[in-house]
Amino acid sequence: MEYKNPLGVDIDLETGVIPGAKKLVRRLSDLKGYFVDEKAYEELLKENPVVYEVYAIEQEEKDGDLNFATTVLYPGKVGREFFFTKGHYHSKADRAEIYYGIKGRGGMLLQTPEGKAEWIEMGPGTVVYVPPYWAHRTVNTGDEPFIFLAIYPADAGHDYGSIAEKGFSKLVVEENGEVRVVDSPKWKE
Amino acid sequence: MEYKNPLGVDIDLETGVIPGAKKLVRRLSDLKGYFVDEKAYEELLKENPVVYEVYAIEQEEKDGDLNFATTVLYPGKVGREFFFTKGHYHSKADRAEIYYGIKGRGGMLLQTPEGKAEWIEMGPGTVVYVPPYWAHRTVNTGDEPFIFLAIYPADAGHDYGSIAEKGFSKLVVEENGEVRVVDSPKWKE
Ligand SMILES: [Mn+2]
Ligand SMILES: [Mn+2]
């Protein structure tokens, strides 16, 4: 029988970089329509900052195999909304996921298909269990890069469509210097 | 539809403890027959030290769901052999696993069913990908607790039998103050 080779890699704990990983960069222009404040979005688009980078080591899409990736989510806001990742359901919706906070501060917004939302704060050492069926988006609520590790089934896949269309039912915003989770005006049942 | 609840927990990064997790303790007496130097084993058994502790958050054994656990593997030796975890294949042998080094130093010994072994060094920030079919054991080669996080499919299961019987083909030992991976005299094809 042919076996795959084990792999050991050292994450750069300052930058989140995984040597040899596939790198994906998401700039503000890749997040058109995701933020509520369109005027603030257009204004910031002149700079078009990098919102996040992903370093992923992925296997063939086979049941029982596992992928892992770090995300470096930069600090910033569009209007009152903190920078976030697009967020997605899994294409195989019953696939779970585990996140581990490495550096910086933020949190995860989770949501069922019916729009029931939960917010979990994350810092170094926080493990988040994303149960089957929940969409998930991470948010940087701090002032340094928020770096975390995600482990997900190799056959989970990403379903970005419904989040791109309807968003999450909640927004994570700054209000008087505080982090608040509020109802999204864009959310429609 | 009924959904499981998301979970956020903060690992104590000094001790490896996961609050609310199921705790398992393995003392030297639980590792009878695992170390090569039986005389050294019997001698140390008088103290019967804790070799490792596991803090696990596990789900029902369902395809696509994920478990996670920290292990605190204490420093020590039995003769020349460094303290290690029992090591296992997965009952569903094609299930992969991801490890992440949190604190201390050590490594992972991996092995195919035919006895082809690999050794991967681990420290804080090291990710190890355990491919399907490989047995895996962690080893503390340092002088402080070696703490790491493991994420594994909820239906992977543990097959300890064949390792308990035949061991690994390699040993991780101290030789003149150095860490060496050497052939095991106990290994039989
Ligand atoms: Mn995901
Ligand atoms: Mn395992």
Short mmCIF file of C-alpha atoms and ligand atoms in Angstrom, two decimals:
data_model
loop_
_atom_site.label_atom_id
_atom_site.label_comp_id
_atom_site.label_asym_id
_atom_site.label_seq_id
_atom_site.Cartn_x
_atom_site.Cartn_y
_atom_site.Cartn_z
CA MET A 1 0.00 0.00 0.00
CA GLU A 2 1.06 3.58 -0.68
CA TYR A 3 1.05 5.93 2.29
CA LYS A 4 1.18 9.70 2.33
CA ASN A 5 4.13 11.24 4.13
CA PRO A 6 3.79 12.80 7.56
CA LEU A 7 4.53 16.51 7.66
CA GLY A 8 5.96 18.76 10.34
CA VAL A 9 5.99 22.53 9.85
CA ASP A 10 6.81 25.39 12.19
CA ILE A 11 4.33 28.24 12.13
CA ASP A 12 6.07 31.60 12.50
CA LEU A 13 4.34 32.64 15.72
CA GLU A 14 4.98 36.36 15.09
CA THR A 15 3.68 36.50 11.51
CA GLY A 16 1.45 33.42 11.20
CA VAL A 17 3.29 32.28 8.07
CA ILE A 18 3.40 28.53 7.38
CA PRO A 19 6.47 27.78 5.24
CA GLY A 20 5.55 25.98 2.02
CA ALA A 21 1.81 26.65 2.39
CA LYS A 22 -0.49 27.93 -0.32
CA LYS A 23 -1.02 31.66 0.31
CA LEU A 24 -4.28 33.49 -0.34
CA VAL A 25 -4.62 37.27 0.02
CA ARG A 26 -7.95 39.07 0.48
CA ARG A 27 -7.93 42.81 -0.07
CA LEU A 28 -10.83 45.14 0.68
CA SER A 29 -11.80 45.02 -3.00
CA ASP A 30 -12.45 41.27 -2.60
CA LEU A 31 -15.07 42.07 0.06
CA LYS A 32 -17.37 44.28 -2.01
CA GLY A 33 -20.89 44.24 -0.58
CA TYR A 34 -19.87 42.68 2.72
CA PHE A 35 -19.76 45.80 4.91
CA VAL A 36 -22.82 47.83 5.85
CA ASP A 37 -21.32 51.33 5.49
CA GLU A 38 -20.89 51.65 1.72
CA LYS A 39 -19.55 55.19 1.88
CA ALA A 40 -16.80 54.21 4.32
CA TYR A 41 -16.08 51.19 2.12
CA GLU A 42 -15.63 53.34 -1.02
CA GLU A 43 -13.42 55.77 0.87
CA LEU A 44 -11.13 53.02 2.21
CA LEU A 45 -11.06 51.33 -1.19
CA LYS A 46 -8.70 54.07 -2.39
CA GLU A 47 -6.05 52.42 -0.21
CA ASN A 48 -7.48 48.93 -0.78
CA PRO A 49 -5.71 47.41 2.25
CA VAL A 50 -5.11 43.73 2.74
CA VAL A 51 -7.84 42.53 5.11
CA TYR A 52 -6.53 39.01 5.61
CA GLU A 53 -4.10 36.37 4.41
CA VAL A 54 -4.51 32.60 4.62
CA TYR A 55 -1.70 30.00 4.61
CA ALA A 56 -3.19 26.59 3.92
CA ILE A 57 -1.89 23.02 3.68
CA GLU A 58 -4.65 21.02 2.07
CA GLN A 59 -5.11 17.37 1.16
CA GLU A 60 -7.25 15.71 -1.47
CA GLU A 61 -10.96 16.03 -0.69
CA LYS A 62 -11.29 12.70 1.08
CA ASP A 63 -13.51 11.71 3.97
CA GLY A 64 -11.46 11.39 7.16
CA ASP A 65 -8.51 13.48 6.02
CA LEU A 66 -7.73 16.90 7.53
CA ASN A 67 -6.55 20.29 6.28
CA PHE A 68 -5.01 23.08 8.31
CA ALA A 69 -4.47 26.78 7.74
CA THR A 70 -3.43 29.91 9.55
CA THR A 71 -5.21 33.21 8.98
CA VAL A 72 -3.66 36.62 9.57
CA LEU A 73 -6.58 39.02 9.96
CA TYR A 74 -5.41 42.64 10.03
CA PRO A 75 -6.79 45.30 12.37
CA GLY A 76 -9.06 47.88 10.83
CA LYS A 77 -12.65 49.04 10.43
CA VAL A 78 -15.07 49.94 7.68
CA GLY A 79 -17.16 52.59 9.36
CA ARG A 80 -18.01 51.05 12.74
CA GLU A 81 -17.51 47.46 11.56
CA PHE A 82 -14.33 45.63 12.46
CA PHE A 83 -12.41 43.86 9.67
CA PHE A 84 -13.59 40.28 9.19
CA THR A 85 -13.19 37.24 6.97
CA LYS A 86 -15.88 36.56 4.39
CA GLY A 87 -17.36 33.71 6.38
CA HIS A 88 -18.86 30.55 4.99
CA TYR A 89 -20.85 27.42 5.56
CA HIS A 90 -19.21 24.15 4.56
CA SER A 91 -20.27 22.66 1.22
CA LYS A 92 -20.63 19.40 3.10
CA ALA A 93 -22.69 21.19 5.73
CA ASP A 94 -22.22 18.56 8.44
CA ARG A 95 -18.44 19.07 8.62
CA ALA A 96 -17.19 20.60 11.89
CA GLU A 97 -14.08 22.75 12.38
CA ILE A 98 -11.67 23.63 15.18
CA TYR A 99 -9.98 27.04 15.58
CA TYR A 100 -7.06 27.89 17.86
CA GLY A 101 -6.05 31.46 18.72
CA ILE A 102 -2.32 32.15 18.36
CA LYS A 103 -1.85 35.93 18.58
CA GLY A 104 -3.90 39.09 18.86
CA ARG A 105 -7.53 39.41 19.83
CA GLY A 106 -10.83 38.94 18.10
CA GLY A 107 -13.64 36.51 17.94
CA MET A 108 -15.84 34.28 15.90
CA LEU A 109 -19.35 34.98 14.71
CA LEU A 110 -21.31 31.79 14.09
CA GLN A 111 -24.73 31.36 12.60
CA THR A 112 -27.23 28.62 11.81
CA PRO A 113 -28.95 28.58 8.41
CA GLU A 114 -31.98 30.13 10.16
CA GLY A 115 -29.89 33.07 11.36
CA LYS A 116 -29.39 32.24 15.01
CA ALA A 117 -26.04 33.86 15.82
CA GLU A 118 -23.40 33.34 18.49
CA TRP A 119 -20.29 35.38 19.28
CA ILE A 120 -17.23 33.77 20.87
CA GLU A 121 -14.28 35.89 21.97
CA MET A 122 -10.84 34.61 21.07
CA GLY A 123 -7.31 35.28 22.22
CA PRO A 124 -4.12 33.23 22.43
CA GLY A 125 -5.00 29.72 23.61
CA THR A 126 -8.72 29.89 22.85
CA VAL A 127 -10.13 26.82 21.11
CA VAL A 128 -13.40 27.25 19.26
CA TYR A 129 -15.47 24.24 18.25
CA VAL A 130 -17.56 25.02 15.17
CA PRO A 131 -20.34 22.42 15.15
CA PRO A 132 -21.74 20.96 11.94
CA TYR A 133 -24.06 23.30 9.97
CA TRP A 134 -22.89 26.63 11.47
CA ALA A 135 -21.49 29.39 9.26
CA HIS A 136 -18.41 31.02 10.75
CA ARG A 137 -16.60 34.32 10.33
CA THR A 138 -13.68 35.67 12.35
CA VAL A 139 -13.39 39.32 13.39
CA ASN A 140 -10.36 41.31 14.53
CA THR A 141 -11.44 43.51 17.43
CA GLY A 142 -7.92 44.51 18.45
CA ASP A 143 -5.20 46.76 17.14
CA GLU A 144 -2.68 44.14 16.00
CA PRO A 145 -2.99 41.25 13.55
CA PHE A 146 -5.26 38.49 14.85
CA ILE A 147 -3.62 35.17 14.00
CA PHE A 148 -5.25 31.78 14.40
CA LEU A 149 -5.02 28.17 13.23
CA ALA A 150 -7.97 26.28 11.73
CA ILE A 151 -8.31 22.52 11.26
CA TYR A 152 -11.10 21.28 9.00
CA PRO A 153 -12.10 18.06 7.25
CA ALA A 154 -10.45 17.78 3.83
CA ASP A 155 -13.85 17.27 2.19
CA ALA A 156 -15.64 20.15 4.01
CA GLY A 157 -15.45 22.63 1.14
CA HIS A 158 -16.53 26.27 1.33
CA ASP A 159 -19.97 27.66 0.62
CA TYR A 160 -19.53 31.45 0.46
CA GLY A 161 -22.68 32.12 -1.55
CA SER A 162 -25.35 32.51 1.09
CA ILE A 163 -23.16 34.71 3.32
CA ALA A 164 -22.16 36.89 0.34
CA GLU A 165 -25.86 37.32 -0.40
CA LYS A 166 -27.48 37.70 3.03
CA GLY A 167 -24.54 38.29 5.35
CA PHE A 168 -24.72 37.42 9.02
CA SER A 169 -27.66 38.45 11.20
CA LYS A 170 -25.24 40.27 13.52
CA LEU A 171 -22.51 42.87 13.06
CA VAL A 172 -19.47 43.33 15.29
CA VAL A 173 -18.90 47.05 15.71
CA GLU A 174 -17.11 49.60 17.83
CA GLU A 175 -19.40 51.79 19.90
CA ASN A 176 -17.88 54.36 22.27
CA GLY A 177 -14.63 52.41 22.31
CA GLU A 178 -16.39 49.12 23.14
CA VAL A 179 -16.88 45.98 21.08
CA ARG A 180 -20.59 45.38 20.48
CA VAL A 181 -22.50 42.67 18.67
CA VAL A 182 -25.60 44.28 17.15
CA ASP A 183 -28.37 43.34 14.71
CA SER A 184 -27.49 43.75 11.06
CA PRO A 185 -29.76 46.08 9.08
CA LYS A 186 -28.88 44.02 5.98
CA TRP A 187 -30.19 40.74 7.36
CA LYS A 188 -33.32 39.43 5.70
CA GLU A 189 -34.99 36.17 6.61
CA MET B 1 -33.54 21.13 12.90
CA GLU B 2 -31.57 20.76 16.13
CA TYR B 3 -28.05 22.18 16.13
CA LYS B 4 -25.25 21.55 18.55
CA ASN B 5 -23.93 24.59 20.40
CA PRO B 6 -20.63 26.22 19.47
CA LEU B 7 -18.02 26.07 22.20
CA GLY B 8 -15.17 28.39 23.14
CA VAL B 9 -12.65 27.34 25.79
CA ASP B 10 -9.39 28.88 26.91
CA ILE B 11 -6.55 26.41 27.29
CA ASP B 12 -4.34 27.27 30.25
CA LEU B 13 -1.13 27.80 28.28
CA GLU B 14 1.08 27.13 31.33
CA THR B 15 -0.53 23.87 32.44
CA GLY B 16 -2.36 22.62 29.33
CA VAL B 17 -5.61 22.25 31.24
CA ILE B 18 -8.86 22.64 29.29
CA PRO B 19 -11.62 23.73 31.71
CA GLY B 20 -14.58 21.35 31.61
CA ALA B 21 -12.74 18.67 29.64
CA LYS B 22 -12.71 14.96 30.44
CA LYS B 23 -9.39 14.22 32.17
CA LEU B 24 -7.40 11.02 31.72
CA VAL B 25 -4.26 10.21 33.74
CA ARG B 26 -1.66 7.67 32.68
CA ARG B 27 0.82 6.58 35.32
CA LEU B 28 3.88 4.44 34.71
CA SER B 29 1.90 1.40 35.91
CA ASP B 30 -0.47 1.92 32.94
CA LEU B 31 2.50 1.49 30.57
CA LYS B 32 3.59 -1.99 31.63
CA GLY B 33 5.49 -3.70 28.82
CA TYR B 34 5.97 -0.54 26.79
CA PHE B 35 9.55 0.30 27.74
CA VAL B 36 12.56 -1.80 26.77
CA ASP B 37 14.51 -1.58 30.03
CA GLU B 38 12.37 -3.72 32.36
CA LYS B 39 14.72 -3.33 35.31
CA ALA B 40 14.60 0.46 35.09
CA TYR B 41 10.82 0.21 34.73
CA GLU B 42 10.45 -1.88 37.90
CA GLU B 43 12.71 0.49 39.81
CA LEU B 44 10.76 3.61 38.77
CA LEU B 45 7.46 1.83 39.42
CA LYS B 46 8.10 2.28 43.15
CA GLU B 47 7.35 5.99 42.59
CA ASN B 48 4.83 5.25 39.84
CA PRO B 49 4.97 8.80 38.41
CA VAL B 50 2.31 10.30 36.19
CA VAL B 51 3.65 9.99 32.63
CA TYR B 52 0.93 12.00 30.92
CA GLU B 53 -2.49 13.60 31.29
CA VAL B 54 -5.06 14.18 28.56
CA TYR B 55 -7.87 16.78 28.59
CA ALA B 56 -10.38 15.91 25.89
CA ILE B 57 -13.57 17.45 24.52
CA GLU B 58 -15.20 14.77 22.44
CA GLN B 59 -18.33 14.57 20.30
CA GLU B 60 -20.47 11.64 19.29
CA GLU B 61 -18.66 9.29 16.89
CA LYS B 62 -20.01 10.85 13.72
CA ASP B 63 -18.36 11.20 10.33
CA GLY B 64 -17.33 14.82 9.75
CA ASP B 65 -17.33 15.90 13.38
CA LEU B 66 -14.12 16.75 15.27
CA ASN B 67 -12.68 16.16 18.74
CA PHE B 68 -9.85 18.03 20.41
CA ALA B 69 -7.58 17.33 23.35
CA THR B 70 -4.49 18.63 25.04
CA THR B 71 -1.83 16.28 26.35
CA VAL B 72 0.61 17.13 29.14
CA LEU B 73 3.51 14.71 28.73
CA TYR B 74 5.90 14.91 31.67
CA PRO B 75 9.69 14.82 31.38
CA GLY B 76 11.43 11.64 32.44
CA LYS B 77 13.11 8.47 31.26
CA VAL B 78 12.88 4.73 31.77
CA GLY B 79 16.49 3.71 31.36
CA ARG B 80 17.59 5.55 28.22
CA GLU B 81 14.06 5.87 26.82
CA PHE B 82 12.26 9.19 27.11
CA PHE B 83 8.72 9.21 28.49
CA PHE B 84 6.12 8.74 25.77
CA THR B 85 2.39 8.25 25.18
CA LYS B 86 1.17 4.72 24.46
CA GLY B 87 0.66 5.44 20.79
CA HIS B 88 -2.06 4.07 18.58
CA TYR B 89 -3.48 3.58 15.14
CA HIS B 90 -6.99 4.82 14.54
CA SER B 91 -9.77 2.20 14.63
CA LYS B 92 -10.98 3.79 11.42
CA ALA B 93 -7.48 3.55 10.02
CA ASP B 94 -7.98 6.15 7.27
CA ARG B 95 -8.63 8.99 9.75
CA ALA B 96 -5.93 11.69 9.83
CA GLU B 97 -4.96 13.90 12.79
CA ILE B 98 -3.37 17.30 13.38
CA TYR B 99 -1.11 18.13 16.34
CA TYR B 100 0.00 21.58 17.45
CA GLY B 101 2.89 22.17 19.89
CA ILE B 102 2.07 24.59 22.71
CA LYS B 103 4.87 24.32 25.27
CA GLY B 104 8.02 22.35 25.92
CA ARG B 105 9.93 20.19 23.50
CA GLY B 106 9.55 16.71 22.10
CA GLY B 107 8.49 15.00 18.98
CA MET B 108 6.27 12.50 17.30
CA LEU B 109 7.15 8.98 16.26
CA LEU B 110 4.98 7.77 13.38
CA GLN B 111 4.81 4.34 11.83
CA THR B 112 3.05 2.53 9.02
CA PRO B 113 1.54 -0.90 9.66
CA GLU B 114 4.65 -2.38 7.97
CA GLY B 115 6.93 -0.65 10.48
CA LYS B 116 8.32 2.22 8.42
CA ALA B 117 8.98 4.91 11.03
CA GLU B 118 9.38 8.68 10.94
CA TRP B 119 10.44 11.08 13.66
CA ILE B 120 9.27 14.70 13.67
CA GLU B 121 10.61 17.19 16.21
CA MET B 122 8.08 19.45 17.89
CA GLY B 123 8.20 22.68 19.82
CA PRO B 124 5.82 25.61 20.30
CA GLY B 125 4.17 26.40 16.96
CA THR B 126 4.97 23.10 15.27
CA VAL B 127 2.06 21.55 13.36
CA VAL B 128 2.28 17.85 12.62
CA TYR B 129 0.05 16.27 10.00
CA VAL B 130 -0.57 12.59 10.79
CA PRO B 131 -1.69 11.03 7.49
CA PRO B 132 -4.26 8.25 7.36
CA TYR B 133 -2.98 4.80 8.45
CA TRP B 134 0.05 5.96 10.47
CA ALA B 135 0.39 5.03 14.16
CA HIS B 136 1.55 7.97 16.28
CA ARG B 137 3.23 8.41 19.64
CA THR B 138 4.56 11.58 21.22
CA VAL B 139 7.81 11.73 23.19
CA ASN B 140 9.05 14.34 25.67
CA THR B 141 12.76 14.91 24.98
CA GLY B 142 13.05 17.99 27.19
CA ASP B 143 13.14 18.73 30.88
CA GLU B 144 9.76 20.43 31.28
CA PRO B 145 6.22 19.23 30.48
CA PHE B 146 5.62 18.89 26.75
CA ILE B 147 2.13 20.26 26.03
CA PHE B 148 0.33 19.96 22.73
CA LEU B 149 -3.13 20.12 21.17
CA ALA B 150 -4.54 17.35 18.97
CA ILE B 151 -7.53 17.55 16.62
CA TYR B 152 -8.95 14.29 15.31
CA PRO B 153 -12.10 13.07 13.55
CA ALA B 154 -14.83 12.19 16.06
CA ASP B 155 -15.15 8.71 14.53
CA ALA B 156 -11.39 7.95 14.39
CA GLY B 157 -11.29 5.78 17.51
CA HIS B 158 -8.13 4.36 19.08
CA ASP B 159 -6.48 1.06 18.27
CA TYR B 160 -3.87 0.52 21.00
CA GLY B 161 -3.60 -3.25 20.57
CA SER B 162 -0.96 -3.64 17.94
CA ILE B 163 1.34 -1.02 19.51
CA ALA B 164 0.92 -2.60 22.95
CA GLU B 165 1.92 -5.93 21.41
CA LYS B 166 4.70 -5.04 18.97
CA GLY B 167 5.67 -1.49 19.93
CA PHE B 168 7.24 0.89 17.45
CA SER B 169 10.18 -0.15 15.29
CA LYS B 170 12.17 2.77 16.71
CA LEU B 171 13.03 4.01 20.19
CA VAL B 172 13.77 7.59 21.18
CA VAL B 173 16.63 7.54 23.66
CA GLU B 174 19.26 9.71 25.27
CA GLU B 175 22.81 8.87 24.27
CA ASN B 176 25.67 10.99 25.60
CA GLY B 177 23.25 13.83 26.28
CA GLU B 178 21.82 13.72 22.75
CA VAL B 179 18.40 12.67 21.50
CA ARG B 180 18.71 9.64 19.21
CA VAL B 181 16.19 7.58 17.27
CA VAL B 182 17.44 3.99 17.23
CA ASP B 183 16.13 0.57 16.21
CA SER B 184 14.01 -1.18 18.81
CA PRO B 185 15.26 -4.59 19.93
CA LYS B 186 11.62 -5.50 20.69
CA TRP B 187 10.36 -4.94 17.15
CA LYS B 188 9.32 -8.09 15.32
CA GLU B 189 7.95 -8.07 11.78
MN MN C 1 -14.66 26.52 7.64
MN MN C 2 -4.77 9.70 17.20
#
